[in-house]
Each structure stands twice: as C-alpha cells, then as structure tokens.
Amino acid sequence: MTKEEFKKIISQGIPDELPKPAKYEKDINHAPIRKQILTLEEKKLALKNALRYFPEKHHRELAVEFKEELDKYGRIYMYRFRPDYEITARDISWFPHKTVQAAAIMLMISNNLDYAVAQHPHELITYGGNGAVFQNWAQYLLTMQYLSEMTEEQTLVMYSGHPMGLYPSHKDAPRVVVTNGMMIPNYSKPDDWEKFNALGVTQYGQMTAGSYMYIGPQGIVHGTTITVLNASRKISSANEGPEGKLFITSGLGGMSGAQPKAANIAGVVSITAEINPKAAHKRHEQGWVDEIITNVDEAIDSAISYQQKKEAHSIAFLGNVVELWERLAERNIKVDLGSDQTSLHNPWAGGYYPVGISCEEANDLMSNKPDEFKDKVQESLRRQVKAINKLTANGMYFFDYGNAFLLESSRANADIMAENNIDFRYPSYVQDIMGPMCFDYGFGPFRWVCTSSDPKDLEETDNIAINVLENIAKTAPVEISQQMRDNIKWIKEAKANKLVVGSQARILYADAQGRIKIAQAFNDAIKAKKIKAPIVLGRDHHDVSGTDSPFRETSNIYDGSKFTADMAIHNVIGDSFRGATWVSIHNGGGVGWGEVINGGFGMVLDGSDDAERRLKMMLFWDVNNGISRRSWAKNDGAIFAIKRAMEDNPELKVTLPNIADDKLIDEII
Ligand SMILES: NC(=O)c1ccc[n+]([C@@H]2O[C@H](COP(=O)([O-])OP(=O)(O)OC[C@H]3O[C@@H](n4cnc5c(N)ncnc54)[C@H](O)[C@@H]3O)[C@@H](O)[C@H]2O)c1
C-alpha cells in the first residue's frame, strides 16, 4: 500500500459501505472468552449501544453479527471493521494530519496495536489480558479519523476508548484527554467491569495500554533490573558485588518473563520456574533466558556451577515453583534472593497453577470444580511459603513482586504474617526497594519514542542521554549517586541489550532534573536537525507521582494516605495545563479494577521554543507533585529531594512536615 492510499483510508474513518465479514483467525493469540454476564435486557442494550456507530441501513446485518460476537466471546469487538493494512509504528510522515502532535499520537496508538507488540491484537488488547486501547474497531477507525483532521485549536475527548468528539480549545491545551474505567466508586468491583465492559460503556486501560504509551517489554526489564540489583545490594557488604548470588523466582509470562534477562543484566545467577512449556520456550527463543531444564536437581546443580564461576546465567526450570522451593529447602541450598511473579492477582482463573496436578487437570478443575481448585491453590501456597520461610531463616532476602503473593498466601492461611499479625513477614518491592530508593527521590520510568521510526535516531538519543547524565553525575549529591551510576550503565548498554520491540523507544529511570535536561537536549537536537523527526516523551504510570496504589506504587506511604487518590488526580490535571500533548487517567492497572488510580501523559517535542517552555514546566510538576506527597508522608528521601527542588526553583514552595516524637505520642495515648 502506498503512503497516499494509507492516508486516504485513515481519513475515511468508518467506511460507508460494509467491509466483508471477518474470519476468526485461529493462529492469532486471542483474548480469553469473557463470561456471560448480561441479562437479556442488558444484551439488547449492548447491541443498541454498538449500533450507534453505524447508519440505520446497516443495522439489521450488523445486529445479527454483533449478537453472535456477544454470545460467543462475551464482548462485541466488531471484527469485520478491523483494517487489513498493517498496524504498526510507521514513520510519522505516513499518518495524515493537520498537526504533527496528532500524527505522533496516531503512531503511538498504532504501536499499541501492532501484532509484534500487542498481546491480543484482534481484541485491541495490548497487555495484561485485559489492557485495552479501544473496546471495538469502530472506535479505532473513528479516533484515527478525528486525529487526522484535528487542528491545534481542538482537543479530542476519549471516554474509555470511545471518541466523544473534537472540541474547540487552544494551542497550549492537550490535543487528547483520555479517561479509562472511571467509575462511581461503589460500582468498581471485578464483576462490574465485566458487565459495563460487555455493555460497551467502559474499558480497563491498564496503565500504558489505554494511554498509548506501551513500549513493549523493555519498560519492565529496566524496572526489574533495578529491583534485582538493589535487592542484591541490600544483602551485600560494602565492596561485595552481585556476582555469584542466586535469585529464585517464578513466571516467564508477559511481564514476569523480564526476570531472567534483568537478572543477567544485574549480574546474578537465576532460576525461574515456569509451568507452561509454551511460555518457557518463547522466552528461550527470544534469548531472554539462557537454558531450560526440566529436572529440578539438574536446574539447581547448573545454577551452583555458575555461582562458583561467578558468571551471570539464567535458567528456566520447567515445572511447578513449589517443587523448586521445596527441593531447595530439602537440600539446604543457600539462596540469596527470592521472589514470585505468578499471576496471583488472578488466582482462581489460571494465574497460579497448584502443585501435584498437571496443567490440563488444573484447567479442568478450575472450570468444573472451582472449590476443589481453590483448595489446591491454597494448599500449594502454604507449601510454597513453608519452604520460603525455611530459606529466609537461612539468610535469603524475599520480597513480594507486586503480584499479590503475600495477600493470597495470607488468605490461604500460610505462615506469612509478622508477629504483630497485621503486617506480612516480608516486604513488597516498592516498600523496600523501589519506593525508598527511587520514587522518593523522583527516579522513575521516563521514556521516549523517535517518530522517524529510524534506529539511527534512537542511537542519537541514547548518546545525548548518556552525555546529559554524565554531566549531571559530576555534581550529583551522594544520596543519588548510586542511581546515577546505575542509569548511566543501563543507557550505555541499552542498544547492545537489543530491547526494542515495535516503535523506536527507550526507557531510562531519571529524576526531575535528569528528565528535564534530557528532554531539553532532545529538543535542541531536533531544532539542529541532528534528529530527523519529533520525539514523544512519556512514562510508565508505575512512577513517582502518577499512581495511587496502596499495595504497590504508594505502599511505602505510612501516614494513612495510601488509600487516597488525590495525587494521581492532581497529577493529570496539573500536567494537562502545563503543556502535555495528551493526558490520561485510569481506574485499574496492574493490581486490578478498583484497586488503583493511575495516570500518565505524552508530550511531543518538535524542536520549537514552545516545546522547550512546556517540557520545563510540565516535567517539573510531573515529578515534584509525587515527591511533595511522599515528603509530607515523612519519607526521608523525599524530604531531601523536595528541599533540593525548592533550592533549584524559588517559585516552588512546598509545605514540609514537622516530625512528632514517638515518645511524646506514647505518653499522650
Ligand atoms: N513488579 C512488577 O513490576 C510487576 C510488573 C508487572 C506485573 N507484575 C505482576 O506479576 C504477575 C505476573 O505478570 P505477567 O504479566 O508475567 O503474568 P502472566 O500470567 O503472563 O505470567 C505468569 C506466569 O506464571 C506461570 N505460573 C503460574 N503458576 C505457576 C506455578 N505454580 N509454577 C510455575 N509457574 C507458574 C504461568 O504459567 C505464567 O506463564 C502479575 O500478578 C502482575 O500483576 C508485577
């Protein structure tokens, strides 16, 4: 297809004549069939809702087809309207536009739906099983059309995948404002999502799926590397490195699959248990894990041999993680680091496979005898925890990886509670590592995408970022010098680690100063034509300020405010009037619907003075909002970081906490 033909198709939106009915392609990874949750009356409503996108002349034919989709898959995806051109992050000049900002957003949407990137591309799901960009293909077509015609005097409003329309605004306003899954709080339980999503009125946007900011697996690799590296430091003496340390974990799925690669980059030896051969072989073929071993003793012996050589090496143990933990405990092996990334946020529908039965038996039990299945999962968790406890008594450092392992183990009555019977025995990775070491100082998953889609531009940006960070590191205070060194190492090795899947994107943990200086240097390079086309800046929602999530991103907030969501809401409002090109705010992401409010932004740098003004204003707020809240919660690192930010910018005046003496409080109460 030529560029002109592509532009014409995008600009036409929903075609006036019906395309041919689509075939259900069996070799595509499709979304799970959703449970039938609608009453008869609600099904009628879902059909009427879907038909709103089409003229009446097509209603009869489409109504029959959409009813079939609803009956078969539990949702109306409108497969017939899925375009037959390749959806991918093409070079920006392919996207028809009146403003380059809109073209950049089209590129980002296309990347989230790319076959190489998206988990269930035909159902418009990018990751996490239900992280949707749109609910159906009509929404995709209409959104792309709106973007192709919008000017810099308009803003597109997105309600959970539905493009409500273009509204007059102004040049400095966001071009797109996105909400996903926002509910009246009392209607935000898992079954509410099933129902309202089936009705076609809301969607689960996860974090970067519904906000067009997903960049494939490299995002998670960087975060996991930082976690494993810092976990290893926590248990090391002054001059001891990660070499020869043993890390045990599980899961080689969507995000958990990053663990062996990150462990190698961090320099440790790892064994990751994975029950599903398909998942293990996929990661092995991609080079993300070095070898697969099916015998538990052989896997342990192989790890020990690499520990002795002090050589980083990753092993996939093809089997149940409980088997691995129990064998390590029986053999009294000295394990240094332990975690778990099975999908325990979803324990009763395939997220965690119990030990002692095959996957097929488990799948059968799960749908036919759910109570028996639940008993088996809980028994398995009790066994897993027992073995882990034995190894931690022997010096292992264990942490929860944001997958609800501790929560579900406690519900299974495993021996996982601390002595006070309120806290868990073990910390979560945000409480112990990511929160106090990164988020409190403003370090978070900053990222960018080169819209030329040319790897040479990405290389140029990597070099620019290295220069900027090395300059900052010369005068960085000791409190953040380790972070600076880690991030410089990461960006220097990023190209060699071959992390790009889909768009030419890079992730780099950076604080407010780093993000601003890197962005400024990119803008200058675009102006000087050293970089061919605009750059999109963004970040994961799993960051300093964007996400209120009491069991993950804000789990190291101890003033009681971790169950509030003011920070995420302020963040998105603040970003939107300080120059973001698009903003988004979501209910749900990572830990589940109703459990988290999270937001993000995208910002297009085009080399202009306007872009420079915006980036300085918005990035400063985007990071310091969260640091302020963490400082008010009395977190030491954040108090340090916000005082430093106030010294840098006298316009910033943040309320600082006075710390009451515990003895005084104990005397009074
Ligand atoms: N800490 C983080 O940064 C972070 C990031 C993303 C996800 N998570 C959480 O981690 C979990 C995993 O995410 P994912 O995207 O990889 O999910 P996934 O479902 O794609 O992968 C989980 C894997 O665990 C395997 N598994 C399940 N039970 C097992 C068992 N008993 N023994 C061995 N293997 C078993 C499954 O076969 C699957 O491949 C989720 O709960 C997610 O929310 C944490």
XYZ file of C-alpha atoms and ligand atoms in Angstrom:
713
model
C 0.000 0.000 0.000
C 1.372 3.458 -0.854
C 1.566 6.276 1.631
C -1.199 8.151 -0.185
C -3.531 5.123 -0.139
C -2.850 4.640 3.570
C -3.616 8.278 4.301
C -6.859 8.066 2.359
C -8.060 5.014 4.270
C -7.218 6.532 7.646
C -9.012 9.770 6.764
C -12.199 7.982 5.746
C -12.864 6.598 9.268
C -15.734 4.115 9.454
C -16.410 3.072 5.841
C -19.834 3.906 4.465
C -20.137 0.504 2.780
C -19.733 -2.550 4.957
C -16.436 -4.410 4.648
C -16.648 -8.199 4.212
C -17.344 -10.201 7.397
C -14.091 -11.171 9.111
C -12.762 -14.700 9.557
C -11.765 -15.623 13.105
C -8.036 -16.286 12.650
C -7.097 -19.258 14.801
C -3.321 -18.699 14.849
C -3.688 -15.289 16.492
C -3.390 -15.023 20.289
C -7.000 -14.119 21.131
C -8.328 -12.656 24.374
C -9.948 -15.177 26.720
C -13.670 -15.659 26.198
C -15.301 -13.404 28.780
C -18.012 -14.786 30.990
C -21.643 -14.218 30.014
C -22.790 -11.638 32.493
C -25.559 -9.659 30.806
C -29.280 -10.255 31.296
C -31.480 -10.420 28.205
C -32.458 -6.771 28.591
C -28.810 -5.770 29.038
C -27.866 -7.702 25.896
C -30.394 -5.637 23.953
C -28.814 -2.516 25.405
C -25.306 -3.694 24.425
C -26.492 -4.216 20.831
C -28.155 -0.819 20.663
C -25.010 0.740 22.103
C -22.827 -0.897 19.446
C -25.110 0.113 16.565
C -24.749 3.799 17.482
C -21.588 3.893 15.349
C -23.387 2.944 12.099
C -26.158 4.304 9.859
C -29.508 2.577 10.126
C -29.177 0.921 6.703
C -26.605 -1.486 8.184
C -28.361 -2.204 11.467
C -30.067 -5.479 10.586
C -26.959 -7.147 9.198
C -24.678 -5.858 11.953
C -27.125 -6.578 14.790
C -27.135 -10.295 13.891
C -23.349 -10.373 13.713
C -22.775 -8.395 16.915
C -25.210 -10.624 18.812
C -23.181 -13.615 17.670
C -19.960 -11.986 18.922
C -21.562 -11.178 22.254
C -22.823 -14.758 22.651
C -19.529 -16.337 21.607
C -16.917 -14.058 23.159
C -18.836 -12.114 25.794
C -17.970 -8.818 24.014
C -18.675 -7.023 20.759
C -15.317 -6.370 19.084
C -16.734 -5.591 15.589
C -14.091 -7.845 13.968
C -15.431 -7.019 10.477
C -14.077 -3.475 10.799
C -10.511 -4.483 11.655
C -8.464 -2.896 8.855
C -6.413 -5.151 6.592
C -3.382 -2.820 6.473
C -0.535 -3.477 8.887
C -0.987 -1.514 12.116
C 2.471 -0.526 13.285
C 4.552 2.489 14.357
C 5.268 3.698 10.800
C 7.448 6.717 10.264
C 5.315 9.710 11.288
C 5.039 11.099 7.740
C 2.636 8.227 6.889
C -0.098 9.471 9.213
C -2.407 12.079 7.647
C -2.527 15.168 9.841
C -3.015 18.885 10.260
C -0.873 18.959 13.404
C 2.192 16.835 13.971
C 1.028 16.293 17.568
C -1.950 14.309 16.288
C 0.268 12.287 13.930
C 2.527 11.359 16.866
C -0.499 10.134 18.813
C -1.593 8.002 15.825
C 1.881 6.453 15.764
C 1.653 5.637 19.476
C -1.842 4.125 19.131
C -0.634 2.048 16.180
C 2.299 0.742 18.203
C -0.025 -0.407 20.991
C -1.999 -2.450 18.434
C 0.963 -3.832 16.474
C 0.967 -7.671 16.191
C 4.568 -7.707 17.430
C 3.630 -5.699 20.497
C 0.004 -6.366 21.440
C -0.997 -9.444 23.429
C -4.431 -9.904 21.765
C -4.288 -7.582 18.744
C -7.665 -8.554 17.275
C -9.426 -7.684 20.523
C -7.451 -4.398 20.788
C -5.718 -5.604 23.980
C -2.109 -4.527 24.449
C -1.106 -6.385 27.628
C -2.190 -7.815 30.955
C -5.041 -9.898 29.493
C -7.485 -7.002 29.509
C -5.459 -3.811 28.960
C -7.431 -2.268 26.107
C -6.675 0.584 23.722
C -10.255 0.555 22.431
C -13.318 -1.578 23.094
C -14.051 -2.189 19.418
C -12.787 -1.475 15.903
C -15.294 1.292 15.187
C -13.720 3.306 17.990
C -10.265 2.791 16.483
C -11.384 3.912 13.000
C -13.228 6.958 14.276
C -10.392 8.031 16.583
C -7.829 7.831 13.783
C -10.123 9.879 11.548
C -10.598 12.561 14.214
C -6.849 12.738 14.760
C -6.242 13.069 11.018
C -8.425 16.157 10.833
C -7.826 17.876 14.184
C -6.097 21.246 14.372
C -4.147 22.847 17.193
C -7.329 24.649 18.196
C -9.124 21.395 19.094
C -8.999 18.669 21.750
C -10.195 15.101 21.269
C -12.058 13.657 24.241
C -11.809 9.891 24.858
C -14.252 8.112 27.178
C -12.818 4.614 27.792
C -11.948 4.026 24.138
C -14.951 5.929 22.774
C -14.053 9.128 20.912
C -16.668 11.574 22.155
C -15.513 14.157 19.635
C -13.347 17.146 18.836
C -13.913 20.232 20.970
C -12.634 23.763 20.455
C -9.669 24.508 22.744
C -6.345 26.277 22.181
C -2.754 25.723 21.120
C -1.428 25.092 24.624
C -4.180 22.622 25.578
C -3.684 18.853 25.389
C -4.668 17.526 21.973
C -6.249 14.459 23.607
C -7.712 13.861 27.066
C -8.258 10.191 27.943
C -10.168 8.552 30.774
C -10.378 4.789 31.192
C -12.584 2.781 33.514
C -13.532 5.732 35.719
C -16.493 4.586 37.786
C -18.669 5.753 40.603
C -16.584 4.139 43.399
C -19.317 1.770 44.586
C -19.512 0.246 41.076
C -15.890 -0.689 40.692
C -15.701 -4.358 41.622
C -14.443 -7.027 39.191
C -17.924 -8.131 38.105
C -18.910 -4.514 37.498
C -16.097 -4.324 34.985
C -17.330 -7.483 33.237
C -20.823 -6.022 32.993
C -20.113 -2.439 31.966
C -17.407 -3.513 29.533
C -19.824 -6.009 27.959
C -22.360 -3.184 27.651
C -19.709 -1.247 25.724
C -19.575 1.727 28.085
C -16.208 1.324 29.799
C -12.882 -0.429 29.453
C -9.891 -1.447 31.539
C -6.994 0.611 30.185
C -4.306 -1.000 32.373
C -1.534 1.608 32.620
C 0.112 2.228 29.271
C -2.389 0.350 27.051
C -5.279 2.802 27.129
C -2.889 5.741 27.288
C -0.955 4.811 24.111
C 2.386 4.682 25.931
C 3.311 0.962 25.871
C 6.797 0.306 24.515
C 6.959 -3.488 24.701
C 8.924 -5.463 27.267
C 11.921 -3.135 27.692
C 9.932 -0.984 30.138
C 9.618 -3.836 32.563
C 13.197 -5.059 32.019
C 14.637 -1.799 33.312
C 12.422 -1.736 36.426
C 13.142 -5.395 37.150
C 16.894 -4.863 36.708
C 16.821 -2.003 39.204
C 14.847 -4.145 41.650
C 17.114 -7.206 41.427
C 20.266 -5.067 41.560
C 19.118 -3.163 44.638
C 17.786 -6.290 46.321
C 21.252 -7.772 45.909
C 22.823 -4.608 47.366
C 20.567 -4.806 50.406
C 22.177 -8.087 51.396
C 25.747 -7.252 50.386
C 28.590 -5.858 52.414
C 30.439 -2.725 51.272
C 32.679 -3.984 48.483
C 30.681 -7.029 47.514
C 29.094 -7.190 44.040
C 26.176 -9.258 42.732
C 28.483 -11.915 41.213
C 27.706 -15.426 42.314
C 24.447 -14.561 44.084
C 21.468 -16.850 43.486
C 17.980 -15.476 42.714
C 14.941 -17.794 42.744
C 11.598 -16.758 41.299
C 8.790 -17.889 39.001
C 6.880 -16.827 35.915
C 8.041 -16.415 32.329
C 4.865 -14.753 31.126
C 4.071 -11.283 29.805
C 5.916 -9.219 32.379
C 7.452 -11.878 34.581
C 9.422 -13.028 31.507
C 11.670 -9.992 32.049
C 13.114 -11.538 35.219
C 15.875 -13.786 33.778
C 17.025 -11.094 31.351
C 17.080 -8.499 34.139
C 18.875 -10.945 36.449
C 21.569 -11.433 33.812
C 21.947 -7.687 33.333
C 22.132 -7.271 37.128
C 24.882 -9.927 37.166
C 23.331 -12.706 39.303
C 22.553 -16.395 38.667
C 18.819 -17.087 38.470
C 16.353 -19.954 38.319
C 12.842 -19.025 37.189
C 10.202 -21.742 37.497
C 7.602 -21.828 34.717
C 4.884 -24.427 34.445
C 3.829 -23.629 30.884
C 6.256 -25.008 28.241
C 4.971 -22.529 25.618
C 5.871 -19.550 27.811
C 9.288 -21.016 28.693
C 10.184 -21.829 25.069
C 9.055 -18.414 23.844
C 11.368 -16.663 26.305
C 14.206 -19.050 25.432
C 13.784 -18.457 21.697
C 13.783 -14.693 22.311
C 17.074 -15.047 24.171
C 15.542 -13.819 27.432
C 16.532 -16.944 29.348
C 19.740 -18.908 28.735
C 18.604 -22.527 29.172
C 15.581 -24.659 30.005
C 15.950 -27.602 32.424
C 13.120 -29.965 33.319
C 14.770 -31.812 36.227
C 14.742 -29.827 39.442
C 18.058 -31.142 40.780
C 19.787 -30.540 37.468
C 18.494 -26.958 37.459
C 19.869 -26.383 40.973
C 23.204 -28.044 40.141
C 23.589 -25.976 36.999
C 22.923 -22.770 38.977
C 25.525 -23.747 41.580
C 28.137 -24.345 38.895
C 27.592 -20.817 37.513
C 27.693 -19.383 41.047
C 31.072 -20.998 41.534
C 32.329 -19.464 38.285
C 30.769 -16.138 39.399
C 29.148 -15.921 35.969
C 25.671 -14.447 35.384
C 23.389 -17.118 33.941
C 19.624 -17.642 33.754
C 17.871 -20.998 33.988
C 14.220 -21.744 33.329
C 13.052 -24.659 35.460
C 10.159 -26.183 33.537
C 7.906 -27.250 36.378
C 5.964 -26.048 39.362
C 7.588 -23.383 41.501
C 6.579 -25.219 44.695
C 8.638 -28.202 43.581
C 11.649 -25.911 43.144
C 11.290 -24.169 46.517
C 10.777 -27.453 48.383
C 13.800 -29.075 46.768
C 15.999 -26.048 47.564
C 14.839 -26.222 51.184
C 15.385 -30.004 51.391
C 18.897 -29.658 50.026
C 19.608 -26.716 52.334
C 20.833 -24.614 49.434
C 21.951 -21.079 50.273
C 19.630 -18.839 48.256
C 20.392 -15.105 48.310
C 17.297 -13.544 46.771
C 13.755 -14.841 46.359
C 10.523 -13.612 44.833
C 7.488 -14.784 42.840
C 5.741 -13.486 39.751
C 2.989 -15.968 39.094
C -0.266 -14.120 38.356
C -1.651 -14.259 41.872
C -3.730 -11.138 41.242
C -5.915 -13.678 39.394
C -5.572 -16.908 41.465
C -8.814 -18.725 40.619
C -8.773 -18.427 36.838
C -5.336 -19.660 35.810
C -2.952 -17.154 37.388
C -1.414 -19.757 39.711
C -1.095 -23.496 38.983
C -1.231 -25.715 42.081
C 1.488 -28.304 42.642
C 0.843 -32.023 42.194
C -1.535 -31.926 39.215
C -0.933 -31.306 35.522
C -1.926 -28.044 33.841
C -4.696 -29.873 31.952
C -6.118 -31.269 35.201
C -5.861 -27.826 36.749
C -7.674 -26.203 33.813
C -10.385 -28.824 34.071
C -10.807 -28.405 37.855
C -10.830 -24.634 37.575
C -13.947 -24.576 35.386
C -15.710 -27.751 36.601
C -14.890 -27.917 40.326
C -13.838 -24.386 41.277
C -13.983 -25.050 45.061
C -11.663 -28.037 44.781
C -9.351 -25.993 42.592
C -9.277 -23.189 45.170
C -8.369 -25.666 47.929
C -5.489 -26.962 45.839
C -4.157 -23.460 45.124
C -4.279 -22.576 48.804
C -2.590 -25.805 49.876
C 0.105 -25.146 47.297
C 0.667 -21.625 48.628
C 1.002 -22.937 52.176
C 3.694 -25.364 50.991
C 5.467 -22.680 48.990
C 5.559 -20.314 51.977
C 6.794 -23.059 54.311
C 9.796 -23.716 52.070
C 10.449 -19.995 51.599
C 10.378 -19.465 55.383
C 13.000 -22.146 55.837
C 15.277 -20.471 53.291
C 14.798 -16.969 54.711
C 15.709 -18.358 58.149
C 18.908 -19.372 56.403
C 19.622 -15.827 55.170
C 17.556 -15.405 51.972
C 16.045 -11.952 51.290
C 12.486 -12.458 49.979
C 10.272 -9.733 48.510
C 6.764 -9.571 47.031
C 6.829 -8.502 43.383
C 3.513 -6.685 43.138
C 1.609 -9.852 42.207
C -0.414 -10.276 45.453
C 1.713 -13.257 46.584
C 1.685 -12.150 50.234
C -2.000 -11.236 50.183
C -3.159 -14.547 48.676
C -0.796 -16.542 50.899
C -2.310 -14.840 53.943
C -5.810 -15.627 52.670
C -4.669 -19.249 52.314
C -3.625 -19.195 55.998
C 0.014 -19.734 55.114
C 2.577 -18.815 57.750
C 3.186 -15.392 56.218
C 2.161 -12.876 58.887
C 4.607 -10.902 61.015
C 4.497 -11.210 64.799
C 2.043 -8.300 65.130
C -0.386 -10.264 62.897
C -1.063 -7.083 60.907
C 1.952 -6.852 58.610
C 3.391 -9.536 56.409
C 6.685 -11.246 57.256
C 8.192 -9.924 54.021
C 8.156 -6.514 52.328
C 6.868 -5.653 48.869
C 9.447 -4.469 46.346
C 8.040 -0.917 46.458
C 8.153 -0.753 50.271
C 11.734 -1.844 50.481
C 13.376 -1.043 47.172
C 11.573 0.956 44.504
C 9.863 3.403 46.906
C 12.675 4.479 49.225
C 15.483 4.105 46.662
C 13.832 5.505 43.528
C 10.365 7.074 43.781
C 11.086 9.137 46.899
C 13.989 10.797 45.070
C 11.974 11.295 41.887
C 13.578 8.475 39.873
C 11.052 6.750 37.668
C 10.466 5.141 34.264
C 10.879 8.102 31.913
C 10.727 7.047 28.247
C 10.785 8.388 24.710
C 9.881 7.323 21.186
C 11.525 8.521 17.950
C 8.726 9.241 15.485
C 11.013 8.884 12.460
C 10.937 5.171 13.457
C 14.608 5.146 12.477
C 17.042 3.227 14.750
C 19.713 5.855 13.980
C 17.629 8.496 15.717
C 17.278 6.228 18.729
C 21.037 5.782 18.834
C 21.489 9.550 18.692
C 19.072 9.994 21.616
C 20.902 7.312 23.635
C 24.162 9.212 23.147
C 22.556 12.513 24.096
C 21.102 10.961 27.259
C 24.492 9.464 28.233
C 26.129 12.891 27.873
C 23.470 14.627 29.922
C 23.557 12.054 32.734
C 27.345 12.015 32.880
C 27.338 15.798 33.249
C 24.713 15.738 35.995
C 26.554 12.917 37.793
C 29.639 15.148 38.217
C 27.838 17.265 40.823
C 25.064 14.898 41.991
C 24.730 14.609 45.785
C 25.868 11.366 47.357
C 22.247 10.390 48.140
C 21.567 9.787 44.442
C 24.993 8.958 43.065
C 24.312 5.189 43.011
C 21.112 5.774 40.992
C 23.018 7.943 38.550
C 25.706 5.287 38.063
C 23.096 2.550 37.510
C 21.194 4.616 34.979
C 24.301 5.600 33.043
C 25.292 1.917 32.878
C 21.779 0.999 31.699
C 21.666 3.544 28.884
C 25.204 2.740 27.739
C 24.291 -0.941 27.391
C 20.744 -0.439 26.139
C 21.482 -0.800 22.427
C 23.593 -3.932 22.916
C 20.821 -5.474 25.031
C 18.505 -5.347 21.960
C 15.427 -4.206 23.826
C 13.404 -2.612 21.038
C 10.147 -4.307 20.037
C 7.828 -2.132 17.927
C 8.463 1.613 17.981
C 11.995 3.015 18.329
C 11.660 3.575 22.044
C 13.846 3.812 25.096
C 13.198 3.700 28.837
C 15.549 5.356 31.289
C 14.945 5.826 35.016
C 15.629 9.509 35.737
C 14.691 12.152 38.304
C 13.107 15.547 37.550
C 16.424 17.208 36.742
C 17.521 14.330 34.506
C 14.198 14.166 32.657
C 14.156 17.915 32.010
C 17.768 18.148 30.862
C 17.487 15.121 28.586
C 14.252 16.442 27.069
C 15.801 19.861 26.525
C 18.804 18.304 24.788
C 16.477 16.263 22.528
C 14.532 19.388 21.611
C 17.779 21.183 20.737
C 18.894 18.221 18.594
C 15.583 18.264 16.700
C 15.958 22.004 16.129
C 19.530 21.445 14.871
C 18.199 18.609 12.629
C 20.508 16.076 14.278
C 17.331 14.101 14.905
C 15.064 13.763 11.878
C 11.578 13.951 13.371
C 9.763 14.853 16.593
C 10.223 12.818 19.759
C 7.413 11.693 22.038
C 8.168 11.832 25.756
C 6.196 9.839 28.298
C 6.488 7.456 31.191
C 5.001 4.353 32.696
C 2.192 5.115 35.151
C 4.186 2.973 37.644
C 6.019 6.108 38.752
C 6.668 8.709 41.451
C 3.511 10.793 41.041
C 1.127 9.227 38.557
C -0.241 6.335 40.580
C -2.072 5.911 43.849
C -1.996 2.192 44.600
C -1.862 1.177 48.274
C -0.315 -2.250 47.670
C 2.180 -1.171 45.028
C 3.291 2.311 43.963
C 2.248 4.027 47.204
C 2.844 1.088 49.541
C 5.725 2.944 51.220
C 3.419 5.778 52.314
C 2.798 5.340 56.042
C 0.718 8.358 57.080
C -2.577 6.639 56.262
C -2.971 8.465 52.937
C -2.087 5.444 50.813
C -5.807 4.753 50.432
C -6.444 8.195 48.931
C -6.098 9.087 45.260
C -5.596 12.859 45.305
C -2.043 12.617 43.983
C -2.903 10.822 40.741
C -5.814 13.172 40.046
C -3.741 16.279 40.741
C -1.015 14.911 38.555
C -3.138 14.569 35.486
C -4.867 17.915 35.981
C -1.514 19.615 36.553
C 0.114 18.009 33.505
C -2.795 18.985 31.300
C -2.478 22.739 31.875
C 1.310 22.739 31.862
C 1.731 21.575 28.301
C 1.167 17.810 27.934
C 0.179 16.802 24.403
C -2.125 14.178 25.844
C -3.091 13.067 29.342
C -4.898 10.037 30.694
C -6.361 8.904 33.987
C -7.399 5.307 34.675
C -9.183 3.226 37.256
C -7.305 -0.091 37.424
C -3.881 -1.085 36.161
C -1.558 -3.858 37.326
C -3.258 -4.641 40.619
C -6.848 -4.629 39.417
C -10.051 -2.728 38.825
C -10.979 -0.589 41.826
C -7.565 -1.073 43.444
C -5.617 1.786 41.855
C -5.992 5.171 40.177
C -3.207 5.890 37.719
C -2.383 8.475 35.112
C 0.155 9.469 32.544
C 0.994 11.831 29.737
C 2.543 12.088 26.307
C 4.458 15.136 25.145
C 5.627 15.843 21.608
C 8.936 17.661 21.205
C 9.244 19.289 17.793
C 12.342 21.433 18.299
C 10.336 24.616 18.926
C 10.706 27.207 21.704
C 7.155 26.380 22.717
C 8.105 22.753 23.265
C 11.008 23.848 25.460
C 8.740 26.039 27.597
C 6.231 23.228 28.002
C 8.675 20.486 28.819
C 10.328 22.501 31.595
C 7.037 23.426 33.194
C 5.309 20.070 32.896
C 8.121 17.644 33.741
C 8.991 19.672 36.842
C 5.418 19.318 38.111
C 5.012 15.730 36.919
C 7.786 14.547 39.249
C 7.689 17.044 42.112
C 3.988 16.541 42.785
C 4.688 12.989 43.935
C 7.850 13.912 45.811
C 5.858 16.546 47.743
C 3.265 13.975 48.772
C 5.948 11.448 49.746
C 7.737 14.176 51.715
C 4.515 15.162 53.528
C 4.199 11.455 54.419
C 7.559 11.946 56.205
C 9.699 9.816 53.859
C 13.322 10.885 54.386
C 14.460 10.612 50.763
C 11.524 12.677 49.584
C 12.119 15.401 52.215
C 15.688 15.609 50.941
C 14.569 15.674 47.283
C 11.865 18.312 47.690
C 14.166 20.641 49.635
C 16.665 20.304 46.795
C 13.959 21.070 44.223
C 12.984 24.205 46.184
C 16.607 25.367 46.164
C 16.696 24.872 42.385
C 13.465 26.744 41.787
C 12.482 29.540 44.187
C 8.959 29.580 42.722
C 8.386 26.178 44.357
C 7.151 26.387 47.956
C 6.092 23.065 49.438
C 4.618 22.508 52.908
C 7.157 20.480 54.896
C 6.251 18.134 57.754
C 7.279 18.656 61.370
C 8.044 15.278 62.871
C 6.405 14.485 66.219
C 8.389 12.488 68.751
C 7.052 8.927 69.160
C 7.759 9.067 72.891
C 5.524 12.107 73.240
C 2.686 10.401 71.383
C 3.063 7.253 73.513
C 2.905 9.405 76.630
C -0.309 11.067 75.489
C -2.107 7.950 74.213
N 6.579 -5.950 39.990
C 6.290 -5.510 38.839
O 6.913 -4.583 38.314
C 5.221 -6.164 38.163
C 5.082 -5.771 36.911
C 4.183 -6.415 36.205
C 3.430 -7.416 36.734
N 3.520 -7.760 37.997
C 2.660 -8.821 38.492
O 3.339 -10.053 38.240
C 2.397 -11.055 37.875
C 2.808 -11.717 36.591
O 2.594 -10.875 35.458
P 2.705 -11.469 33.973
O 2.296 -10.394 33.028
O 4.021 -12.079 33.762
O 1.587 -12.603 34.040
P 1.472 -13.937 33.181
O 0.188 -14.548 33.604
O 1.710 -13.641 31.749
O 2.692 -14.855 33.706
C 2.698 -15.604 34.902
C 3.357 -16.946 34.611
O 3.402 -17.719 35.809
C 3.264 -19.101 35.436
N 2.832 -19.866 36.600
C 1.634 -19.821 37.235
N 1.615 -20.648 38.281
C 2.826 -21.245 38.324
C 3.404 -22.191 39.194
N 2.753 -22.661 40.249
N 4.674 -22.597 38.944
C 5.364 -22.107 37.890
N 4.851 -21.206 37.030
C 3.604 -20.761 37.260
C 2.239 -19.078 34.335
O 2.305 -20.237 33.527
C 2.595 -17.785 33.588
O 3.408 -18.021 32.463
C 1.043 -10.357 37.814
O 0.324 -10.588 39.007
C 1.379 -8.918 37.678
O 0.379 -8.009 38.147
C 4.424 -7.161 38.741
